[in-house]
PDB file of C-alpha atoms in Angstrom:
ATOM      1  CA  UNK I   1      43.903  39.417 -45.631  1.00  0.00           C
ATOM      2  CA  UNK I   2      42.092  36.092 -44.514  1.00  0.00           C
ATOM      3  CA  UNK I   3      40.874  33.817 -47.698  1.00  0.00           C
ATOM      4  CA  UNK I   4      38.612  31.016 -47.690  1.00  0.00           C
ATOM      5  CA  UNK I   5      38.030  29.052 -50.866  1.00  0.00           C
ATOM      6  CA  UNK I   6      35.455  26.204 -51.121  1.00  0.00           C
ATOM      7  CA  UNK I   7      35.573  23.481 -54.144  1.00  0.00           C
ATOM      8  CA  UNK I   8      33.823  23.486 -56.299  1.00  0.00           C
ATOM      9  CA  UNK I   9      31.256  25.787 -55.980  1.00  0.00           C
ATOM     10  CA  UNK I  10      28.464  23.901 -57.408  1.00  0.00           C
ATOM     11  CA  UNK I  11      27.741  20.408 -57.142  1.00  0.00           C
ATOM     12  CA  UNK I  12      25.244  18.108 -58.626  1.00  0.00           C
ATOM     13  CA  UNK I  13      25.542  14.388 -57.960  1.00  0.00           C
ATOM     14  CA  UNK I  14      23.071  11.258 -57.934  1.00  0.00           C
ATOM     15  CA  UNK I  15      21.520   9.651 -55.081  1.00  0.00           C
ATOM     16  CA  UNK I  16      23.808   6.767 -53.406  1.00  0.00           C
ATOM     17  CA  UNK I  17      26.906   8.201 -54.363  1.00  0.00           C
ATOM     18  CA  UNK I  18      29.942   9.884 -52.469  1.00  0.00           C
ATOM     19  CA  UNK I  19      32.057  13.158 -53.090  1.00  0.00           C
ATOM     20  CA  UNK I  20      34.229  15.363 -51.045  1.00  0.00           C
ATOM     21  CA  UNK I  21      33.689  19.485 -50.840  1.00  0.00           C
ATOM     22  CA  UNK I  22      36.742  21.061 -50.259  1.00  0.00           C
ATOM     23  CA  UNK I  23      37.608  24.316 -47.672  1.00  0.00           C
ATOM     24  CA  UNK I  24      41.409  25.689 -48.213  1.00  0.00           C
ATOM     25  CA  UNK I  25      42.467  28.896 -46.357  1.00  0.00           C
ATOM     26  CA  UNK I  26      45.082  31.215 -45.891  1.00  0.00           C
ATOM     27  CA  UNK I  27      46.042  31.889 -42.650  1.00  0.00           C
ATOM     28  CA  UNK I  28      47.075  29.980 -39.486  1.00  0.00           C
ATOM     29  CA  UNK I  29      43.838  28.785 -37.359  1.00  0.00           C
ATOM     30  CA  UNK I  30      42.897  25.848 -35.366  1.00  0.00           C
ATOM     31  CA  UNK I  31      39.022  26.643 -35.838  1.00  0.00           C
ATOM     32  CA  UNK I  32      37.082  25.901 -38.509  1.00  0.00           C
ATOM     33  CA  UNK I  33      33.010  25.300 -39.090  1.00  0.00           C
ATOM     34  CA  UNK I  34      30.642  23.988 -41.710  1.00  0.00           C
ATOM     35  CA  UNK I  35      27.424  25.225 -41.871  1.00  0.00           C
ATOM     36  CA  UNK I  36      24.430  23.925 -44.236  1.00  0.00           C
ATOM     37  CA  UNK I  37      21.853  26.915 -45.558  1.00  0.00           C
ATOM     38  CA  UNK I  38      18.517  25.606 -47.132  1.00  0.00           C
ATOM     39  CA  UNK I  39      16.953  28.418 -49.623  1.00  0.00           C
ATOM     40  CA  UNK I  40      15.259  30.749 -48.300  1.00  0.00           C
ATOM     41  CA  UNK I  41      16.666  29.816 -44.561  1.00  0.00           C
ATOM     42  CA  UNK I  42      19.476  31.023 -42.828  1.00  0.00           C
ATOM     43  CA  UNK I  43      22.643  28.724 -41.743  1.00  0.00           C
ATOM     44  CA  UNK I  44      22.721  26.230 -39.287  1.00  0.00           C
ATOM     45  CA  UNK I  45      25.801  24.710 -37.792  1.00  0.00           C
ATOM     46  CA  UNK I  46      26.789  21.149 -38.944  1.00  0.00           C
ATOM     47  CA  UNK I  47      30.481  20.537 -37.165  1.00  0.00           C
ATOM     48  CA  UNK I  48      32.767  22.562 -35.196  1.00  0.00           C
ATOM     49  CA  UNK I  49      36.729  21.339 -36.025  1.00  0.00           C
ATOM     50  CA  UNK I  50      38.970  22.713 -33.049  1.00  0.00           C
ATOM     51  CA  UNK I  51      42.154  20.851 -33.771  1.00  0.00           C
ATOM     52  CA  UNK I  52      44.151  19.594 -36.520  1.00  0.00           C
ATOM     53  CA  UNK I  53      43.339  16.358 -37.210  1.00  0.00           C
ATOM     54  CA  UNK I  54      39.826  16.663 -35.692  1.00  0.00           C
ATOM     55  CA  UNK I  55      37.298  14.400 -36.996  1.00  0.00           C
ATOM     56  CA  UNK I  56      33.294  14.530 -36.893  1.00  0.00           C
ATOM     57  CA  UNK I  57      30.883  12.694 -38.257  1.00  0.00           C
ATOM     58  CA  UNK I  58      26.544  13.331 -38.480  1.00  0.00           C
ATOM     59  CA  UNK I  59      25.032  10.579 -40.393  1.00  0.00           C
ATOM     60  CA  UNK I  60      26.230  10.486 -43.919  1.00  0.00           C
ATOM     61  CA  UNK I  61      28.434  13.593 -43.507  1.00  0.00           C
ATOM     62  CA  UNK I  62      31.807  13.739 -42.181  1.00  0.00           C
ATOM     63  CA  UNK I  63      34.244  16.743 -41.875  1.00  0.00           C
ATOM     64  CA  UNK I  64      38.083  16.495 -40.917  1.00  0.00           C
ATOM     65  CA  UNK I  65      40.571  19.932 -40.224  1.00  0.00           C
ATOM     66  CA  UNK I  66      44.050  19.395 -41.273  1.00  0.00           C
ATOM     67  CA  UNK I  67      45.683  22.976 -39.767  1.00  0.00           C
ATOM     68  CA  UNK I  68      48.970  21.980 -41.505  1.00  0.00           C
ATOM     69  CA  UNK I  69      47.778  22.219 -44.960  1.00  0.00           C
ATOM     70  CA  UNK I  70      45.069  24.777 -44.400  1.00  0.00           C
ATOM     71  CA  UNK I  71      42.518  22.603 -45.561  1.00  0.00           C
ATOM     72  CA  UNK I  72      39.252  21.117 -44.306  1.00  0.00           C
ATOM     73  CA  UNK I  73      37.011  18.607 -46.028  1.00  0.00           C
ATOM     74  CA  UNK I  74      33.221  17.491 -45.685  1.00  0.00           C
ATOM     75  CA  UNK I  75      32.574  13.877 -47.402  1.00  0.00           C
ATOM     76  CA  UNK I  76      29.130  12.838 -48.287  1.00  0.00           C
ATOM     77  CA  UNK I  77      28.538   9.408 -48.099  1.00  0.00           C
ATOM     78  CA  UNK I  78      25.774   7.615 -50.239  1.00  0.00           C
ATOM     79  CA  UNK I  79      24.185  10.884 -50.780  1.00  0.00           C
ATOM     80  CA  UNK I  80      20.134  11.175 -50.349  1.00  0.00           C
ATOM     81  CA  UNK I  81      17.971  14.133 -51.774  1.00  0.00           C
ATOM     82  CA  UNK I  82      17.458  15.511 -48.425  1.00  0.00           C
ATOM     83  CA  UNK I  83      21.561  16.471 -48.345  1.00  0.00           C
ATOM     84  CA  UNK I  84      20.397  18.912 -50.958  1.00  0.00           C
ATOM     85  CA  UNK I  85      21.884  22.264 -49.732  1.00  0.00           C
ATOM     86  CA  UNK I  86      24.486  25.197 -49.577  1.00  0.00           C
ATOM     87  CA  UNK I  87      26.928  24.242 -47.662  1.00  0.00           C
ATOM     88  CA  UNK I  88      29.669  26.827 -46.062  1.00  0.00           C
ATOM     89  CA  UNK I  89      33.023  26.602 -44.489  1.00  0.00           C
ATOM     90  CA  UNK I  90      33.934  29.411 -41.947  1.00  0.00           C
ATOM     91  CA  UNK I  91      37.555  29.977 -40.397  1.00  0.00           C
ATOM     92  CA  UNK I  92      37.736  31.696 -37.164  1.00  0.00           C
ATOM     93  CA  UNK I  93      40.931  33.536 -36.928  1.00  0.00           C
ATOM     94  CA  UNK I  94      43.097  36.542 -34.764  1.00  0.00           C
ATOM     95  CA  UNK I  95      43.168  39.118 -37.468  1.00  0.00           C
ATOM     96  CA  UNK I  96      44.656  42.570 -36.376  1.00  0.00           C
ATOM     97  CA  UNK I  97      43.789  41.897 -32.513  1.00  0.00           C
ATOM     98  CA  UNK I  98      40.456  40.728 -33.279  1.00  0.00           C
ATOM     99  CA  UNK I  99      38.672  37.625 -33.765  1.00  0.00           C
ATOM    100  CA  UNK I 100      36.882  37.611 -36.926  1.00  0.00           C
ATOM    101  CA  UNK I 101      34.698  34.911 -38.673  1.00  0.00           C
ATOM    102  CA  UNK I 102      34.895  34.423 -42.291  1.00  0.00           C
ATOM    103  CA  UNK I 103      32.912  32.686 -44.589  1.00  0.00           C
ATOM    104  CA  UNK I 104      34.077  30.639 -48.127  1.00  0.00           C
ATOM    105  CA  UNK I 105      32.100  31.424 -50.776  1.00  0.00           C
ATOM    106  CA  UNK I 106      29.568  28.234 -50.221  1.00  0.00           C
ATOM    107  CA  UNK I 107      29.284  24.950 -52.286  1.00  0.00           C
ATOM    108  CA  UNK I 108      25.863  24.471 -53.565  1.00  0.00           C
ATOM    109  CA  UNK I 109      24.898  20.899 -53.847  1.00  0.00           C
ATOM    110  CA  UNK I 110      22.103  19.154 -55.851  1.00  0.00           C
ATOM    111  CA  UNK I 111      21.216  15.610 -55.305  1.00  0.00           C
ATOM    112  CA  UNK I 112      19.591  14.099 -57.698  1.00  0.00           C
ATOM    113  CA  UNK I 113      17.400  11.083 -57.638  1.00  0.00           C
TER     114      UNK I 113
ATOM    115  CA  UNK T   1      17.045  26.703 -27.188  1.00  0.00           C
ATOM    116  CA  UNK T   2      19.896  29.065 -28.631  1.00  0.00           C
ATOM    117  CA  UNK T   3      18.227  32.341 -30.223  1.00  0.00           C
ATOM    118  CA  UNK T   4      19.585  35.256 -32.613  1.00  0.00           C
ATOM    119  CA  UNK T   5      16.405  37.051 -33.570  1.00  0.00           C
ATOM    120  CA  UNK T   6      16.509  39.868 -36.370  1.00  0.00           C
ATOM    121  CA  UNK T   7      13.662  42.382 -36.234  1.00  0.00           C
ATOM    122  CA  UNK T   8      12.089  41.847 -39.802  1.00  0.00           C
ATOM    123  CA  UNK T   9      12.297  38.923 -42.346  1.00  0.00           C
ATOM    124  CA  UNK T  10      11.540  41.535 -45.235  1.00  0.00           C
ATOM    125  CA  UNK T  11      11.943  45.161 -45.533  1.00  0.00           C
ATOM    126  CA  UNK T  12      11.144  47.309 -48.525  1.00  0.00           C
ATOM    127  CA  UNK T  13      13.245  50.624 -48.456  1.00  0.00           C
ATOM    128  CA  UNK T  14      13.298  54.008 -50.702  1.00  0.00           C
ATOM    129  CA  UNK T  15      16.828  55.225 -51.766  1.00  0.00           C
ATOM    130  CA  UNK T  16      18.235  57.656 -49.445  1.00  0.00           C
ATOM    131  CA  UNK T  17      16.141  56.620 -46.498  1.00  0.00           C
ATOM    132  CA  UNK T  18      17.926  55.512 -43.278  1.00  0.00           C
ATOM    133  CA  UNK T  19      17.392  52.105 -42.331  1.00  0.00           C
ATOM    134  CA  UNK T  20      18.019  50.252 -39.092  1.00  0.00           C
ATOM    135  CA  UNK T  21      18.448  46.558 -39.111  1.00  0.00           C
ATOM    136  CA  UNK T  22      18.466  45.273 -35.441  1.00  0.00           C
ATOM    137  CA  UNK T  23      19.354  41.769 -34.055  1.00  0.00           C
ATOM    138  CA  UNK T  24      19.127  40.269 -30.477  1.00  0.00           C
ATOM    139  CA  UNK T  25      20.436  37.574 -28.864  1.00  0.00           C
ATOM    140  CA  UNK T  26      19.834  35.913 -25.374  1.00  0.00           C
ATOM    141  CA  UNK T  27      23.191  33.728 -25.302  1.00  0.00           C
ATOM    142  CA  UNK T  28      24.973  36.268 -23.530  1.00  0.00           C
ATOM    143  CA  UNK T  29      27.637  36.223 -26.221  1.00  0.00           C
ATOM    144  CA  UNK T  30      30.354  38.838 -26.371  1.00  0.00           C
ATOM    145  CA  UNK T  31      30.943  38.695 -30.206  1.00  0.00           C
ATOM    146  CA  UNK T  32      28.127  39.785 -32.746  1.00  0.00           C
ATOM    147  CA  UNK T  33      28.842  39.808 -36.411  1.00  0.00           C
ATOM    148  CA  UNK T  34      26.944  41.391 -39.531  1.00  0.00           C
ATOM    149  CA  UNK T  35      27.059  39.835 -43.066  1.00  0.00           C
ATOM    150  CA  UNK T  36      25.450  40.643 -46.049  1.00  0.00           C
ATOM    151  CA  UNK T  37      25.156  37.314 -48.440  1.00  0.00           C
ATOM    152  CA  UNK T  38      24.866  37.718 -52.274  1.00  0.00           C
ATOM    153  CA  UNK T  39      24.340  35.026 -55.385  1.00  0.00           C
ATOM    154  CA  UNK T  40      28.220  33.812 -55.811  1.00  0.00           C
ATOM    155  CA  UNK T  41      29.766  35.880 -53.132  1.00  0.00           C
ATOM    156  CA  UNK T  42      29.418  33.924 -50.000  1.00  0.00           C
ATOM    157  CA  UNK T  43      28.500  35.766 -46.520  1.00  0.00           C
ATOM    158  CA  UNK T  44      30.874  38.972 -46.580  1.00  0.00           C
ATOM    159  CA  UNK T  45      31.386  40.527 -43.368  1.00  0.00           C
ATOM    160  CA  UNK T  46      30.298  44.257 -42.931  1.00  0.00           C
ATOM    161  CA  UNK T  47      31.105  45.109 -38.888  1.00  0.00           C
ATOM    162  CA  UNK T  48      31.598  42.998 -36.128  1.00  0.00           C
ATOM    163  CA  UNK T  49      31.595  43.622 -32.394  1.00  0.00           C
ATOM    164  CA  UNK T  50      33.358  41.749 -29.229  1.00  0.00           C
ATOM    165  CA  UNK T  51      32.049  43.837 -26.361  1.00  0.00           C
ATOM    166  CA  UNK T  52      29.383  46.542 -25.553  1.00  0.00           C
ATOM    167  CA  UNK T  53      30.387  49.938 -27.372  1.00  0.00           C
ATOM    168  CA  UNK T  54      32.999  48.083 -29.408  1.00  0.00           C
ATOM    169  CA  UNK T  55      33.198  48.093 -33.387  1.00  0.00           C
ATOM    170  CA  UNK T  56      35.382  46.679 -36.085  1.00  0.00           C
ATOM    171  CA  UNK T  57      35.159  47.255 -39.785  1.00  0.00           C
ATOM    172  CA  UNK T  58      34.893  43.816 -41.444  1.00  0.00           C
ATOM    173  CA  UNK T  59      35.424  43.280 -45.124  1.00  0.00           C
ATOM    174  CA  UNK T  60      32.746  45.645 -46.774  1.00  0.00           C
ATOM    175  CA  UNK T  61      32.217  48.272 -44.053  1.00  0.00           C
ATOM    176  CA  UNK T  62      31.343  51.163 -46.264  1.00  0.00           C
ATOM    177  CA  UNK T  63      27.712  52.710 -46.571  1.00  0.00           C
ATOM    178  CA  UNK T  64      27.266  51.080 -43.046  1.00  0.00           C
ATOM    179  CA  UNK T  65      27.649  51.940 -39.745  1.00  0.00           C
ATOM    180  CA  UNK T  66      26.435  49.839 -36.558  1.00  0.00           C
ATOM    181  CA  UNK T  67      25.912  50.294 -32.614  1.00  0.00           C
ATOM    182  CA  UNK T  68      26.435  48.355 -29.859  1.00  0.00           C
ATOM    183  CA  UNK T  69      24.867  50.113 -26.681  1.00  0.00           C
ATOM    184  CA  UNK T  70      24.030  46.883 -24.908  1.00  0.00           C
ATOM    185  CA  UNK T  71      25.580  43.508 -25.333  1.00  0.00           C
ATOM    186  CA  UNK T  72      22.421  41.673 -26.315  1.00  0.00           C
ATOM    187  CA  UNK T  73      21.565  44.031 -29.029  1.00  0.00           C
ATOM    188  CA  UNK T  74      23.642  44.730 -32.293  1.00  0.00           C
ATOM    189  CA  UNK T  75      22.276  47.012 -34.533  1.00  0.00           C
ATOM    190  CA  UNK T  76      23.128  47.690 -38.592  1.00  0.00           C
ATOM    191  CA  UNK T  77      22.552  51.285 -39.969  1.00  0.00           C
ATOM    192  CA  UNK T  78      22.616  52.109 -43.752  1.00  0.00           C
ATOM    193  CA  UNK T  79      22.934  56.033 -43.394  1.00  0.00           C
ATOM    194  CA  UNK T  80      21.485  56.747 -46.759  1.00  0.00           C
ATOM    195  CA  UNK T  81      20.253  53.195 -48.445  1.00  0.00           C
ATOM    196  CA  UNK T  82      21.299  52.617 -52.016  1.00  0.00           C
ATOM    197  CA  UNK T  83      19.996  50.013 -54.742  1.00  0.00           C
ATOM    198  CA  UNK T  84      23.317  48.255 -54.423  1.00  0.00           C
ATOM    199  CA  UNK T  85      22.795  47.293 -50.644  1.00  0.00           C
ATOM    200  CA  UNK T  86      19.901  45.274 -51.671  1.00  0.00           C
ATOM    201  CA  UNK T  87      20.580  42.037 -49.998  1.00  0.00           C
ATOM    202  CA  UNK T  88      20.071  39.838 -47.535  1.00  0.00           C
ATOM    203  CA  UNK T  89      21.671  40.498 -44.302  1.00  0.00           C
ATOM    204  CA  UNK T  90      22.334  38.244 -41.713  1.00  0.00           C
ATOM    205  CA  UNK T  91      23.575  38.730 -37.717  1.00  0.00           C
ATOM    206  CA  UNK T  92      25.390  35.968 -35.982  1.00  0.00           C
ATOM    207  CA  UNK T  93      27.010  35.628 -32.430  1.00  0.00           C
ATOM    208  CA  UNK T  94      29.116  33.712 -30.797  1.00  0.00           C
ATOM    209  CA  UNK T  95      31.399  33.579 -27.315  1.00  0.00           C
ATOM    210  CA  UNK T  96      34.615  35.301 -27.026  1.00  0.00           C
ATOM    211  CA  UNK T  97      36.582  31.864 -27.280  1.00  0.00           C
ATOM    212  CA  UNK T  98      35.373  31.752 -30.909  1.00  0.00           C
ATOM    213  CA  UNK T  99      33.282  28.675 -30.530  1.00  0.00           C
ATOM    214  CA  UNK T 100      30.639  28.004 -33.077  1.00  0.00           C
ATOM    215  CA  UNK T 101      28.344  31.270 -34.234  1.00  0.00           C
ATOM    216  CA  UNK T 102      24.671  31.273 -34.298  1.00  0.00           C
ATOM    217  CA  UNK T 103      22.721  32.873 -36.699  1.00  0.00           C
ATOM    218  CA  UNK T 104      19.423  34.578 -37.292  1.00  0.00           C
ATOM    219  CA  UNK T 105      16.826  34.060 -39.524  1.00  0.00           C
ATOM    220  CA  UNK T 106      18.354  36.782 -42.147  1.00  0.00           C
ATOM    221  CA  UNK T 107      16.209  39.863 -43.347  1.00  0.00           C
ATOM    222  CA  UNK T 108      15.888  40.555 -46.780  1.00  0.00           C
ATOM    223  CA  UNK T 109      16.342  43.988 -47.902  1.00  0.00           C
ATOM    224  CA  UNK T 110      15.201  45.616 -50.952  1.00  0.00           C
ATOM    225  CA  UNK T 111      15.714  49.141 -51.768  1.00  0.00           C
ATOM    226  CA  UNK T 112      14.114  50.769 -54.771  1.00  0.00           C
TER     227      UNK T 112
END
């Protein structure tokens, strides 16, 4: 069974600080996605990471993928209040002949002024 | 603009009712997914489909069934709704080669 684990699950930080969210997964995959969810809303795609060593950046967010370690990170630089949301990673893996998309538990990020 | 549309944003149903949640995508995607989202549990995969009339069980299929008669439409069926199926239901789709999935707006189902 594919397990995807995020750490931490809850994160409260001050504006201007840096922090990293970690996503570990238990099976071989070279496709990993990061999503953002605002309260009461659906999921919005942030990053698509399709190979070992892939790094993507958008504004104050940067995501990376290490397929050998089965680890992805989402780094937040100089956080601002607008980044408060829940962040999910998801791993795409072939399991029992079918391509499944499995999500982590989500990290609820709160950025305080 | 890509679109995944779920038929209802909010639903209230009685215990024992048969419930249909509909999802339509306009991107010609092969794969479609149904998840439920509960506080502290993240998104859990109920069923998915990689082609018309094909379906695969996800991690929590009990109490649910699905139907995919046309490529663009994937329906989730609760044969006899129970209170523990009160949840947010999210539909998603992507291409067969596993690119990013696009999500519908979600259906918040309450079973009373």
